[in-house]
């Protein structure tokens, strides 16, 4: 399905009304949040997809890191996870599935969560992911709707994993790019989220299938604000610019661009390849934080000190008309 397809369908489904539903479908946020008690809210999310790398164990790690990320993007702590498995058991050895699930289980353990079950179905193409449940204090939920004029935006991982995965599938990625892309995609957003926990975070989301500009637009729309990105400040995986210049761009990047065309404007010199990277669908991408500008420098320092070396201030929030501008 293209970007927004499910959102379009859900428009016709009556919105759930419940005083304990703190985050529902309306703002296209990372997860649902439901208050259980005045001190505890439940966070629920799920995500699964087809392999993005050849190694089944690494694919399992990446798919799990990606699914767990939505809990971190809400400011929460993952507690339990369930496997979602589609697998062609008649044509592929079960040893492959075992490796996928072992990779996922290792990431779940690294997140401090517990694997409690799952479900598998026979399918022509393997797919794997998790349904994850977490908790957060109802007053400390990070939503995508709190960005305010005067905020600065921090991104914690470099872009380009969709282009990298496309190159890997085509056998066109250098070993350096494979290694770096795998490292980026399999890294939990736990460290970034915990480092930011003590800072004043006005809004947060993670960058996944709609790309940087798609998820930033969700933040802009939810908060009725304008976001201005500085193209040169946005971290990009080394080697991805060259692949984009050679036309190695996933179809999802074009779908994202078409879907967002009326809400994203480019000013100054931002070449077509760089634009494609900003629309590139990410797998297990970084967190995008909107923080009061005065706090951005100190938070960035702490992220770097915590080992999140690619974190960068990439733009700002203004009061203009809802949308995104990317300046060259
Ligand atoms: Co998300
Ligand atoms: Co998600
Ligand atoms: Co959030």
PDB file of C-alpha atoms and ligand atoms in Angstrom:
ATOM      1  CA  UNK A   1       0.000   0.000   0.000  1.00  0.00           C
ATOM      2  CA  UNK A   2       1.189   3.514  -0.704  1.00  0.00           C
ATOM      3  CA  UNK A   3       1.721   6.146   1.960  1.00  0.00           C
ATOM      4  CA  UNK A   4      -1.506   7.329   3.499  1.00  0.00           C
ATOM      5  CA  UNK A   5      -3.604   4.449   2.155  1.00  0.00           C
ATOM      6  CA  UNK A   6      -4.416   3.082   5.588  1.00  0.00           C
ATOM      7  CA  UNK A   7      -4.902   6.630   6.919  1.00  0.00           C
ATOM      8  CA  UNK A   8      -7.459   7.236   4.126  1.00  0.00           C
ATOM      9  CA  UNK A   9      -9.368   4.063   4.990  1.00  0.00           C
ATOM     10  CA  UNK A  10      -9.323   4.846   8.721  1.00  0.00           C
ATOM     11  CA  UNK A  11     -10.933   8.249   8.043  1.00  0.00           C
ATOM     12  CA  UNK A  12     -14.208   6.414   7.422  1.00  0.00           C
ATOM     13  CA  UNK A  13     -13.984   4.431  10.661  1.00  0.00           C
ATOM     14  CA  UNK A  14     -15.569   6.295  13.579  1.00  0.00           C
ATOM     15  CA  UNK A  15     -12.892   7.535  16.003  1.00  0.00           C
ATOM     16  CA  UNK A  16     -12.795   5.716  19.324  1.00  0.00           C
ATOM     17  CA  UNK A  17     -13.925   7.936  22.198  1.00  0.00           C
ATOM     18  CA  UNK A  18     -12.568   7.035  25.589  1.00  0.00           C
ATOM     19  CA  UNK A  19     -11.311   9.357  28.315  1.00  0.00           C
ATOM     20  CA  UNK A  20      -8.336   7.051  28.912  1.00  0.00           C
ATOM     21  CA  UNK A  21      -7.235   7.050  25.270  1.00  0.00           C
ATOM     22  CA  UNK A  22      -4.359   9.563  25.421  1.00  0.00           C
ATOM     23  CA  UNK A  23      -3.061   8.995  21.868  1.00  0.00           C
ATOM     24  CA  UNK A  24      -5.342   7.477  19.233  1.00  0.00           C
ATOM     25  CA  UNK A  25      -5.447   7.428  15.456  1.00  0.00           C
ATOM     26  CA  UNK A  26      -6.070  11.126  14.797  1.00  0.00           C
ATOM     27  CA  UNK A  27      -2.497  12.416  14.832  1.00  0.00           C
ATOM     28  CA  UNK A  28      -0.768   9.534  12.984  1.00  0.00           C
ATOM     29  CA  UNK A  29       1.515   9.057  15.991  1.00  0.00           C
ATOM     30  CA  UNK A  30       3.928   6.170  16.532  1.00  0.00           C
ATOM     31  CA  UNK A  31       1.759   4.138  18.879  1.00  0.00           C
ATOM     32  CA  UNK A  32      -1.507   4.110  20.783  1.00  0.00           C
ATOM     33  CA  UNK A  33      -1.401   5.221  24.424  1.00  0.00           C
ATOM     34  CA  UNK A  34      -4.081   4.210  26.933  1.00  0.00           C
ATOM     35  CA  UNK A  35      -4.128   5.331  30.583  1.00  0.00           C
ATOM     36  CA  UNK A  36      -4.485   2.450  33.033  1.00  0.00           C
ATOM     37  CA  UNK A  37      -4.005   4.401  36.263  1.00  0.00           C
ATOM     38  CA  UNK A  38      -3.000   8.011  37.096  1.00  0.00           C
ATOM     39  CA  UNK A  39       0.641   6.782  37.125  1.00  0.00           C
ATOM     40  CA  UNK A  40       0.726   4.293  34.252  1.00  0.00           C
ATOM     41  CA  UNK A  41      -0.288   4.325  30.610  1.00  0.00           C
ATOM     42  CA  UNK A  42      -0.053   1.414  28.180  1.00  0.00           C
ATOM     43  CA  UNK A  43       1.722   1.910  24.822  1.00  0.00           C
ATOM     44  CA  UNK A  44       0.852  -0.489  21.988  1.00  0.00           C
ATOM     45  CA  UNK A  45       2.400  -0.769  18.543  1.00  0.00           C
ATOM     46  CA  UNK A  46       3.233  -3.298  15.829  1.00  0.00           C
ATOM     47  CA  UNK A  47       5.368  -3.368  12.709  1.00  0.00           C
ATOM     48  CA  UNK A  48       6.569  -6.079  10.299  1.00  0.00           C
ATOM     49  CA  UNK A  49       8.048  -6.210   6.811  1.00  0.00           C
ATOM     50  CA  UNK A  50       9.979  -8.230   4.219  1.00  0.00           C
ATOM     51  CA  UNK A  51      13.764  -8.778   4.577  1.00  0.00           C
ATOM     52  CA  UNK A  52      15.965  -5.701   4.083  1.00  0.00           C
ATOM     53  CA  UNK A  53      19.271  -7.601   4.314  1.00  0.00           C
ATOM     54  CA  UNK A  54      20.368 -11.134   3.286  1.00  0.00           C
ATOM     55  CA  UNK A  55      21.444 -12.409   6.724  1.00  0.00           C
ATOM     56  CA  UNK A  56      18.329 -13.781   8.508  1.00  0.00           C
ATOM     57  CA  UNK A  57      19.724 -13.180  12.016  1.00  0.00           C
ATOM     58  CA  UNK A  58      20.517  -9.540  11.167  1.00  0.00           C
ATOM     59  CA  UNK A  59      17.085  -9.118   9.541  1.00  0.00           C
ATOM     60  CA  UNK A  60      15.491 -10.329  12.784  1.00  0.00           C
ATOM     61  CA  UNK A  61      17.504  -7.821  14.785  1.00  0.00           C
ATOM     62  CA  UNK A  62      16.574  -4.947  12.470  1.00  0.00           C
ATOM     63  CA  UNK A  63      12.860  -5.798  12.348  1.00  0.00           C
ATOM     64  CA  UNK A  64      12.754  -6.001  16.153  1.00  0.00           C
ATOM     65  CA  UNK A  65      14.706  -2.757  16.651  1.00  0.00           C
ATOM     66  CA  UNK A  66      12.297  -1.078  14.226  1.00  0.00           C
ATOM     67  CA  UNK A  67       9.186  -2.309  16.062  1.00  0.00           C
ATOM     68  CA  UNK A  68      10.568  -1.468  19.514  1.00  0.00           C
ATOM     69  CA  UNK A  69      11.403   2.039  18.300  1.00  0.00           C
ATOM     70  CA  UNK A  70       7.775   3.181  18.374  1.00  0.00           C
ATOM     71  CA  UNK A  71       7.733   2.595  22.152  1.00  0.00           C
ATOM     72  CA  UNK A  72      10.862   4.739  22.539  1.00  0.00           C
ATOM     73  CA  UNK A  73       9.358   7.412  20.246  1.00  0.00           C
ATOM     74  CA  UNK A  74       6.489   7.785  22.750  1.00  0.00           C
ATOM     75  CA  UNK A  75       8.941   8.190  25.643  1.00  0.00           C
ATOM     76  CA  UNK A  76       8.134   4.725  26.962  1.00  0.00           C
ATOM     77  CA  UNK A  77       9.768   1.533  28.128  1.00  0.00           C
ATOM     78  CA  UNK A  78       9.020  -1.720  26.252  1.00  0.00           C
ATOM     79  CA  UNK A  79       7.804  -4.567  28.483  1.00  0.00           C
ATOM     80  CA  UNK A  80       6.547  -7.404  26.318  1.00  0.00           C
ATOM     81  CA  UNK A  81       6.802  -8.393  22.654  1.00  0.00           C
ATOM     82  CA  UNK A  82       5.128 -10.927  20.370  1.00  0.00           C
ATOM     83  CA  UNK A  83       6.513 -12.299  17.100  1.00  0.00           C
ATOM     84  CA  UNK A  84       4.630 -11.664  13.866  1.00  0.00           C
ATOM     85  CA  UNK A  85       5.812 -14.232  11.324  1.00  0.00           C
ATOM     86  CA  UNK A  86       4.953 -14.930   7.693  1.00  0.00           C
ATOM     87  CA  UNK A  87       7.071 -17.704   6.182  1.00  0.00           C
ATOM     88  CA  UNK A  88       7.103 -20.054   3.147  1.00  0.00           C
ATOM     89  CA  UNK A  89       7.740 -23.171   5.237  1.00  0.00           C
ATOM     90  CA  UNK A  90       7.318 -25.452   2.189  1.00  0.00           C
ATOM     91  CA  UNK A  91      10.047 -23.774   0.118  1.00  0.00           C
ATOM     92  CA  UNK A  92      12.542 -22.318   2.608  1.00  0.00           C
ATOM     93  CA  UNK A  93      14.431 -24.189   5.335  1.00  0.00           C
ATOM     94  CA  UNK A  94      13.081 -23.599   8.831  1.00  0.00           C
ATOM     95  CA  UNK A  95      16.670 -22.920   9.925  1.00  0.00           C
ATOM     96  CA  UNK A  96      16.271 -19.493   8.266  1.00  0.00           C
ATOM     97  CA  UNK A  97      13.164 -18.719  10.301  1.00  0.00           C
ATOM     98  CA  UNK A  98      14.967 -19.852  13.432  1.00  0.00           C
ATOM     99  CA  UNK A  99      17.756 -17.325  12.756  1.00  0.00           C
ATOM    100  CA  UNK A 100      15.251 -14.502  12.115  1.00  0.00           C
ATOM    101  CA  UNK A 101      13.507 -15.214  15.413  1.00  0.00           C
ATOM    102  CA  UNK A 102      16.824 -15.550  17.262  1.00  0.00           C
ATOM    103  CA  UNK A 103      17.846 -12.085  15.977  1.00  0.00           C
ATOM    104  CA  UNK A 104      14.553 -10.624  17.143  1.00  0.00           C
ATOM    105  CA  UNK A 105      14.793 -12.323  20.533  1.00  0.00           C
ATOM    106  CA  UNK A 106      18.293 -10.911  21.082  1.00  0.00           C
ATOM    107  CA  UNK A 107      17.058  -7.352  20.405  1.00  0.00           C
ATOM    108  CA  UNK A 108      14.043  -7.844  22.676  1.00  0.00           C
ATOM    109  CA  UNK A 109      16.424  -8.960  25.432  1.00  0.00           C
ATOM    110  CA  UNK A 110      18.736  -5.989  24.762  1.00  0.00           C
ATOM    111  CA  UNK A 111      15.703  -3.711  25.155  1.00  0.00           C
ATOM    112  CA  UNK A 112      15.005  -5.266  28.552  1.00  0.00           C
ATOM    113  CA  UNK A 113      11.661  -6.588  27.309  1.00  0.00           C
ATOM    114  CA  UNK A 114      10.266 -10.141  27.333  1.00  0.00           C
ATOM    115  CA  UNK A 115       9.099 -12.276  24.410  1.00  0.00           C
ATOM    116  CA  UNK A 116       5.693 -13.650  25.396  1.00  0.00           C
ATOM    117  CA  UNK A 117       4.239 -15.206  22.257  1.00  0.00           C
ATOM    118  CA  UNK A 118       3.367 -14.595  18.657  1.00  0.00           C
ATOM    119  CA  UNK A 119       1.681 -15.948  15.558  1.00  0.00           C
ATOM    120  CA  UNK A 120       2.872 -17.352  12.248  1.00  0.00           C
ATOM    121  CA  UNK A 121       1.171 -17.900   8.889  1.00  0.00           C
ATOM    122  CA  UNK A 122       2.269 -19.562   5.665  1.00  0.00           C
ATOM    123  CA  UNK A 123       3.133 -16.916   3.058  1.00  0.00           C
ATOM    124  CA  UNK A 124       5.033 -16.795  -0.242  1.00  0.00           C
ATOM    125  CA  UNK A 125       7.498 -14.173   1.048  1.00  0.00           C
ATOM    126  CA  UNK A 126       9.026 -14.069   4.542  1.00  0.00           C
ATOM    127  CA  UNK A 127       7.891 -11.206   6.747  1.00  0.00           C
ATOM    128  CA  UNK A 128       8.837 -10.579  10.341  1.00  0.00           C
ATOM    129  CA  UNK A 129       8.211  -8.046  13.047  1.00  0.00           C
ATOM    130  CA  UNK A 130       6.817  -7.539  16.503  1.00  0.00           C
ATOM    131  CA  UNK A 131       3.795  -6.381  18.368  1.00  0.00           C
ATOM    132  CA  UNK A 132       5.188  -4.502  21.382  1.00  0.00           C
ATOM    133  CA  UNK A 133       3.581  -3.318  24.596  1.00  0.00           C
ATOM    134  CA  UNK A 134       5.236  -0.729  26.804  1.00  0.00           C
ATOM    135  CA  UNK A 135       4.482   1.685  29.599  1.00  0.00           C
ATOM    136  CA  UNK A 136       4.946   5.391  30.229  1.00  0.00           C
ATOM    137  CA  UNK A 137       3.795   7.845  32.885  1.00  0.00           C
ATOM    138  CA  UNK A 138       0.688   9.557  31.446  1.00  0.00           C
ATOM    139  CA  UNK A 139       2.286  12.967  32.039  1.00  0.00           C
ATOM    140  CA  UNK A 140       5.530  12.029  30.264  1.00  0.00           C
ATOM    141  CA  UNK A 141       4.186  10.823  26.911  1.00  0.00           C
ATOM    142  CA  UNK A 142       6.148  12.138  23.929  1.00  0.00           C
ATOM    143  CA  UNK A 143       3.630  12.765  21.163  1.00  0.00           C
ATOM    144  CA  UNK A 144       4.221  14.137  17.668  1.00  0.00           C
ATOM    145  CA  UNK A 145       1.881  17.105  18.279  1.00  0.00           C
ATOM    146  CA  UNK A 146       3.758  19.284  20.797  1.00  0.00           C
ATOM    147  CA  UNK A 147       6.291  21.067  18.537  1.00  0.00           C
ATOM    148  CA  UNK A 148       6.290  24.832  19.164  1.00  0.00           C
ATOM    149  CA  UNK A 149       7.595  27.840  17.240  1.00  0.00           C
ATOM    150  CA  UNK A 150      11.130  28.460  18.490  1.00  0.00           C
ATOM    151  CA  UNK A 151      11.959  24.759  18.817  1.00  0.00           C
ATOM    152  CA  UNK A 152      15.026  23.185  17.262  1.00  0.00           C
ATOM    153  CA  UNK A 153      14.855  19.719  15.655  1.00  0.00           C
ATOM    154  CA  UNK A 154      17.378  16.977  16.417  1.00  0.00           C
ATOM    155  CA  UNK A 155      17.703  13.776  14.364  1.00  0.00           C
ATOM    156  CA  UNK A 156      19.610  10.883  15.986  1.00  0.00           C
ATOM    157  CA  UNK A 157      20.474   8.586  13.017  1.00  0.00           C
ATOM    158  CA  UNK A 158      21.669   9.259   9.461  1.00  0.00           C
ATOM    159  CA  UNK A 159      19.260   8.881   6.507  1.00  0.00           C
ATOM    160  CA  UNK A 160      19.565   6.578   3.529  1.00  0.00           C
ATOM    161  CA  UNK A 161      18.741   3.087   4.801  1.00  0.00           C
ATOM    162  CA  UNK A 162      16.006   2.589   2.166  1.00  0.00           C
ATOM    163  CA  UNK A 163      18.454   3.393  -0.617  1.00  0.00           C
ATOM    164  CA  UNK A 164      21.088   1.213   1.078  1.00  0.00           C
ATOM    165  CA  UNK A 165      18.660  -1.735   1.337  1.00  0.00           C
ATOM    166  CA  UNK A 166      17.751  -1.316  -2.348  1.00  0.00           C
ATOM    167  CA  UNK A 167      21.455  -1.385  -3.241  1.00  0.00           C
ATOM    168  CA  UNK A 168      22.019  -4.443  -1.025  1.00  0.00           C
ATOM    169  CA  UNK A 169      19.187  -6.326  -2.799  1.00  0.00           C
ATOM    170  CA  UNK A 170      20.710  -5.414  -6.176  1.00  0.00           C
ATOM    171  CA  UNK A 171      24.209  -6.419  -5.071  1.00  0.00           C
ATOM    172  CA  UNK A 172      25.409  -2.833  -5.580  1.00  0.00           C
ATOM    173  CA  UNK A 173      26.302  -1.827  -2.010  1.00  0.00           C
ATOM    174  CA  UNK A 174      29.918  -1.629  -0.887  1.00  0.00           C
ATOM    175  CA  UNK A 175      30.842  -3.686   2.189  1.00  0.00           C
ATOM    176  CA  UNK A 176      31.417  -0.405   4.080  1.00  0.00           C
ATOM    177  CA  UNK A 177      27.863   0.718   3.321  1.00  0.00           C
ATOM    178  CA  UNK A 178      26.391  -2.698   4.210  1.00  0.00           C
ATOM    179  CA  UNK A 179      28.218  -2.640   7.560  1.00  0.00           C
ATOM    180  CA  UNK A 180      27.221   0.931   8.403  1.00  0.00           C
ATOM    181  CA  UNK A 181      23.586   0.515   7.274  1.00  0.00           C
ATOM    182  CA  UNK A 182      23.253  -2.696   9.306  1.00  0.00           C
ATOM    183  CA  UNK A 183      24.734  -0.974  12.349  1.00  0.00           C
ATOM    184  CA  UNK A 184      22.343   1.985  12.016  1.00  0.00           C
ATOM    185  CA  UNK A 185      19.236  -0.168  11.436  1.00  0.00           C
ATOM    186  CA  UNK A 186      19.962  -2.676  14.198  1.00  0.00           C
ATOM    187  CA  UNK A 187      20.750  -0.042  16.833  1.00  0.00           C
ATOM    188  CA  UNK A 188      17.925   0.379  19.345  1.00  0.00           C
ATOM    189  CA  UNK A 189      16.626   3.908  19.890  1.00  0.00           C
ATOM    190  CA  UNK A 190      16.765   3.089  23.608  1.00  0.00           C
ATOM    191  CA  UNK A 191      20.016   4.960  24.288  1.00  0.00           C
ATOM    192  CA  UNK A 192      18.809   8.063  22.430  1.00  0.00           C
ATOM    193  CA  UNK A 193      15.455   8.025  24.228  1.00  0.00           C
ATOM    194  CA  UNK A 194      16.976   7.486  27.675  1.00  0.00           C
ATOM    195  CA  UNK A 195      19.543  10.236  27.063  1.00  0.00           C
ATOM    196  CA  UNK A 196      16.731  12.621  26.081  1.00  0.00           C
ATOM    197  CA  UNK A 197      14.494  11.554  28.978  1.00  0.00           C
ATOM    198  CA  UNK A 198      15.876  14.248  31.306  1.00  0.00           C
ATOM    199  CA  UNK A 199      15.552  17.003  28.666  1.00  0.00           C
ATOM    200  CA  UNK A 200      12.439  19.034  27.881  1.00  0.00           C
ATOM    201  CA  UNK A 201      11.027  17.292  24.795  1.00  0.00           C
ATOM    202  CA  UNK A 202       8.088  19.075  23.155  1.00  0.00           C
ATOM    203  CA  UNK A 203       7.497  16.439  20.469  1.00  0.00           C
ATOM    204  CA  UNK A 204       9.050  13.224  19.204  1.00  0.00           C
ATOM    205  CA  UNK A 205       8.583  10.712  16.434  1.00  0.00           C
ATOM    206  CA  UNK A 206      10.781   8.110  14.778  1.00  0.00           C
ATOM    207  CA  UNK A 207      11.692   8.162  11.093  1.00  0.00           C
ATOM    208  CA  UNK A 208      10.433   5.079   9.267  1.00  0.00           C
ATOM    209  CA  UNK A 209       8.460   4.321   6.095  1.00  0.00           C
ATOM    210  CA  UNK A 210       7.304   7.850   5.227  1.00  0.00           C
ATOM    211  CA  UNK A 211      10.872   9.130   5.311  1.00  0.00           C
ATOM    212  CA  UNK A 212      12.184  12.195   7.131  1.00  0.00           C
ATOM    213  CA  UNK A 213       9.824  14.552   5.314  1.00  0.00           C
ATOM    214  CA  UNK A 214       6.753  12.343   5.764  1.00  0.00           C
ATOM    215  CA  UNK A 215       7.168  11.909   9.502  1.00  0.00           C
ATOM    216  CA  UNK A 216       8.193  15.561   9.910  1.00  0.00           C
ATOM    217  CA  UNK A 217       5.008  16.505   8.076  1.00  0.00           C
ATOM    218  CA  UNK A 218       2.971  14.399  10.535  1.00  0.00           C
ATOM    219  CA  UNK A 219       4.636  16.416  13.309  1.00  0.00           C
ATOM    220  CA  UNK A 220       3.894  19.700  11.509  1.00  0.00           C
ATOM    221  CA  UNK A 221       0.262  18.761  10.886  1.00  0.00           C
ATOM    222  CA  UNK A 222      -0.331  17.453  14.406  1.00  0.00           C
ATOM    223  CA  UNK A 223       1.137  20.643  15.928  1.00  0.00           C
ATOM    224  CA  UNK A 224      -0.156  23.128  13.274  1.00  0.00           C
ATOM    225  CA  UNK A 225       3.364  24.468  12.803  1.00  0.00           C
ATOM    226  CA  UNK A 226       5.892  24.940  10.020  1.00  0.00           C
ATOM    227  CA  UNK A 227       9.204  23.056   9.957  1.00  0.00           C
ATOM    228  CA  UNK A 228      12.278  24.443   8.193  1.00  0.00           C
ATOM    229  CA  UNK A 229      15.124  21.976   7.547  1.00  0.00           C
ATOM    230  CA  UNK A 230      18.684  22.943   6.566  1.00  0.00           C
ATOM    231  CA  UNK A 231      19.577  20.383   3.879  1.00  0.00           C
ATOM    232  CA  UNK A 232      23.309  20.543   4.599  1.00  0.00           C
ATOM    233  CA  UNK A 233      22.829  19.765   8.299  1.00  0.00           C
ATOM    234  CA  UNK A 234      20.953  16.483   7.755  1.00  0.00           C
ATOM    235  CA  UNK A 235      23.175  13.416   8.349  1.00  0.00           C
ATOM    236  CA  UNK A 236      23.307  10.939   5.443  1.00  0.00           C
ATOM    237  CA  UNK A 237      24.985   7.506   5.327  1.00  0.00           C
ATOM    238  CA  UNK A 238      28.317   7.677   3.479  1.00  0.00           C
ATOM    239  CA  UNK A 239      27.914   6.322  -0.067  1.00  0.00           C
ATOM    240  CA  UNK A 240      24.162   6.917  -0.310  1.00  0.00           C
ATOM    241  CA  UNK A 241      24.492  10.186  -2.286  1.00  0.00           C
ATOM    242  CA  UNK A 242      26.420   8.281  -4.998  1.00  0.00           C
ATOM    243  CA  UNK A 243      23.803   5.495  -5.134  1.00  0.00           C
ATOM    244  CA  UNK A 244      20.987   8.049  -5.456  1.00  0.00           C
ATOM    245  CA  UNK A 245      22.921   9.788  -8.247  1.00  0.00           C
ATOM    246  CA  UNK A 246      23.001   6.418 -10.027  1.00  0.00           C
ATOM    247  CA  UNK A 247      19.234   6.034  -9.717  1.00  0.00           C
ATOM    248  CA  UNK A 248      19.282   3.489  -6.864  1.00  0.00           C
ATOM    249  CA  UNK A 249      16.147   4.887  -5.229  1.00  0.00           C
ATOM    250  CA  UNK A 250      13.316   2.697  -3.854  1.00  0.00           C
ATOM    251  CA  UNK A 251       9.818   3.160  -5.246  1.00  0.00           C
ATOM    252  CA  UNK A 252       8.676   4.189  -1.778  1.00  0.00           C
ATOM    253  CA  UNK A 253      10.735   7.384  -2.013  1.00  0.00           C
ATOM    254  CA  UNK A 254       8.789   8.443  -5.135  1.00  0.00           C
ATOM    255  CA  UNK A 255       5.488   7.466  -3.503  1.00  0.00           C
ATOM    256  CA  UNK A 256       6.372   9.576  -0.436  1.00  0.00           C
ATOM    257  CA  UNK A 257       7.346  12.522  -2.661  1.00  0.00           C
ATOM    258  CA  UNK A 258       4.080  12.364  -4.609  1.00  0.00           C
ATOM    259  CA  UNK A 259       2.012  12.031  -1.450  1.00  0.00           C
ATOM    260  CA  UNK A 260       3.748  15.013   0.194  1.00  0.00           C
ATOM    261  CA  UNK A 261       4.146  17.222  -2.879  1.00  0.00           C
ATOM    262  CA  UNK A 262       1.715  19.946  -1.788  1.00  0.00           C
ATOM    263  CA  UNK A 263       3.153  20.108   1.757  1.00  0.00           C
ATOM    264  CA  UNK A 264       6.907  20.223   1.118  1.00  0.00           C
ATOM    265  CA  UNK A 265       8.695  23.157  -0.526  1.00  0.00           C
ATOM    266  CA  UNK A 266      12.376  23.360  -1.464  1.00  0.00           C
ATOM    267  CA  UNK A 267      14.211  26.698  -1.400  1.00  0.00           C
ATOM    268  CA  UNK A 268      17.722  27.415  -2.645  1.00  0.00           C
ATOM    269  CA  UNK A 269      19.973  24.696  -3.998  1.00  0.00           C
ATOM    270  CA  UNK A 270      18.811  21.196  -3.010  1.00  0.00           C
ATOM    271  CA  UNK A 271      19.573  18.758  -5.843  1.00  0.00           C
ATOM    272  CA  UNK A 272      17.201  15.953  -6.888  1.00  0.00           C
ATOM    273  CA  UNK A 273      19.331  13.164  -5.366  1.00  0.00           C
ATOM    274  CA  UNK A 274      19.404  14.858  -1.979  1.00  0.00           C
ATOM    275  CA  UNK A 275      15.634  15.426  -2.143  1.00  0.00           C
ATOM    276  CA  UNK A 276      15.161  11.709  -2.855  1.00  0.00           C
ATOM    277  CA  UNK A 277      17.159  10.873   0.292  1.00  0.00           C
ATOM    278  CA  UNK A 278      14.887  13.107   2.390  1.00  0.00           C
ATOM    279  CA  UNK A 279      11.865  11.198   1.006  1.00  0.00           C
ATOM    280  CA  UNK A 280      13.629   7.800   1.330  1.00  0.00           C
ATOM    281  CA  UNK A 281      11.587   5.316   3.427  1.00  0.00           C
ATOM    282  CA  UNK A 282      13.708   4.433   6.454  1.00  0.00           C
ATOM    283  CA  UNK A 283      13.899   1.128   8.282  1.00  0.00           C
ATOM    284  CA  UNK A 284      14.535   1.504  12.007  1.00  0.00           C
ATOM    285  CA  UNK A 285      15.444   5.186  11.555  1.00  0.00           C
ATOM    286  CA  UNK A 286      16.355   7.685  14.223  1.00  0.00           C
ATOM    287  CA  UNK A 287      14.271   9.726  16.621  1.00  0.00           C
ATOM    288  CA  UNK A 288      13.287  13.264  15.630  1.00  0.00           C
ATOM    289  CA  UNK A 289      13.077  15.500  18.699  1.00  0.00           C
ATOM    290  CA  UNK A 290      11.517  18.958  18.838  1.00  0.00           C
ATOM    291  CA  UNK A 291      13.066  20.821  21.781  1.00  0.00           C
ATOM    292  CA  UNK A 292      13.208  24.451  22.929  1.00  0.00           C
ATOM    293  CA  UNK A 293      16.115  25.957  20.923  1.00  0.00           C
ATOM    294  CA  UNK A 294      18.096  26.896  24.039  1.00  0.00           C
ATOM    295  CA  UNK A 295      18.149  23.222  25.120  1.00  0.00           C
ATOM    296  CA  UNK A 296      19.208  21.805  21.749  1.00  0.00           C
ATOM    297  CA  UNK A 297      22.965  22.367  22.166  1.00  0.00           C
ATOM    298  CA  UNK A 298      23.222  20.740  25.607  1.00  0.00           C
ATOM    299  CA  UNK A 299      21.040  17.776  24.522  1.00  0.00           C
ATOM    300  CA  UNK A 300      23.130  17.277  21.385  1.00  0.00           C
ATOM    301  CA  UNK A 301      26.287  17.244  23.537  1.00  0.00           C
ATOM    302  CA  UNK A 302      24.798  14.572  25.789  1.00  0.00           C
ATOM    303  CA  UNK A 303      23.679  12.472  22.797  1.00  0.00           C
ATOM    304  CA  UNK A 304      27.200  12.612  21.355  1.00  0.00           C
ATOM    305  CA  UNK A 305      28.702  11.775  24.753  1.00  0.00           C
ATOM    306  CA  UNK A 306      26.329   8.777  24.959  1.00  0.00           C
ATOM    307  CA  UNK A 307      27.805   7.449  21.711  1.00  0.00           C
ATOM    308  CA  UNK A 308      25.096   8.702  19.348  1.00  0.00           C
ATOM    309  CA  UNK A 309      27.686  10.290  17.069  1.00  0.00           C
ATOM    310  CA  UNK A 310      25.438  10.999  14.069  1.00  0.00           C
ATOM    311  CA  UNK A 311      22.916  13.068  16.058  1.00  0.00           C
ATOM    312  CA  UNK A 312      22.561  16.581  14.620  1.00  0.00           C
ATOM    313  CA  UNK A 313      20.417  19.692  14.827  1.00  0.00           C
ATOM    314  CA  UNK A 314      18.765  19.684  11.396  1.00  0.00           C
ATOM    315  CA  UNK A 315      16.139  22.398  11.483  1.00  0.00           C
ATOM    316  CA  UNK A 316      13.693  24.544  13.390  1.00  0.00           C
ATOM    317  CA  UNK A 317      10.002  25.109  14.035  1.00  0.00           C
ATOM    318  CA  UNK A 318       8.225  28.359  13.112  1.00  0.00           C
ATOM    319  CA  UNK A 319       4.669  29.652  13.271  1.00  0.00           C
ATOM    320  CA  UNK A 320       4.156  29.750   9.489  1.00  0.00           C
ATOM    321  CA  UNK A 321       1.577  27.830   7.483  1.00  0.00           C
ATOM    322  CA  UNK A 322       1.558  24.108   8.335  1.00  0.00           C
ATOM    323  CA  UNK A 323       4.104  22.320   6.168  1.00  0.00           C
ATOM    324  CA  UNK A 324       7.769  21.694   5.502  1.00  0.00           C
ATOM    325  CA  UNK A 325      10.423  23.861   3.859  1.00  0.00           C
ATOM    326  CA  UNK A 326      13.862  22.522   3.032  1.00  0.00           C
ATOM    327  CA  UNK A 327      16.492  25.186   2.449  1.00  0.00           C
ATOM    328  CA  UNK A 328      19.713  24.568   0.533  1.00  0.00           C
TER     329      UNK A 328
HETATM  330 CO1  LIG B   1       7.025   5.370  14.351  1.00  0.00          CO
HETATM  331 CO1  LIG B   2       5.713   2.016  13.260  1.00  0.00          CO
HETATM  332 CO1  LIG B   3       5.922  10.011  19.905  1.00  0.00          CO
END
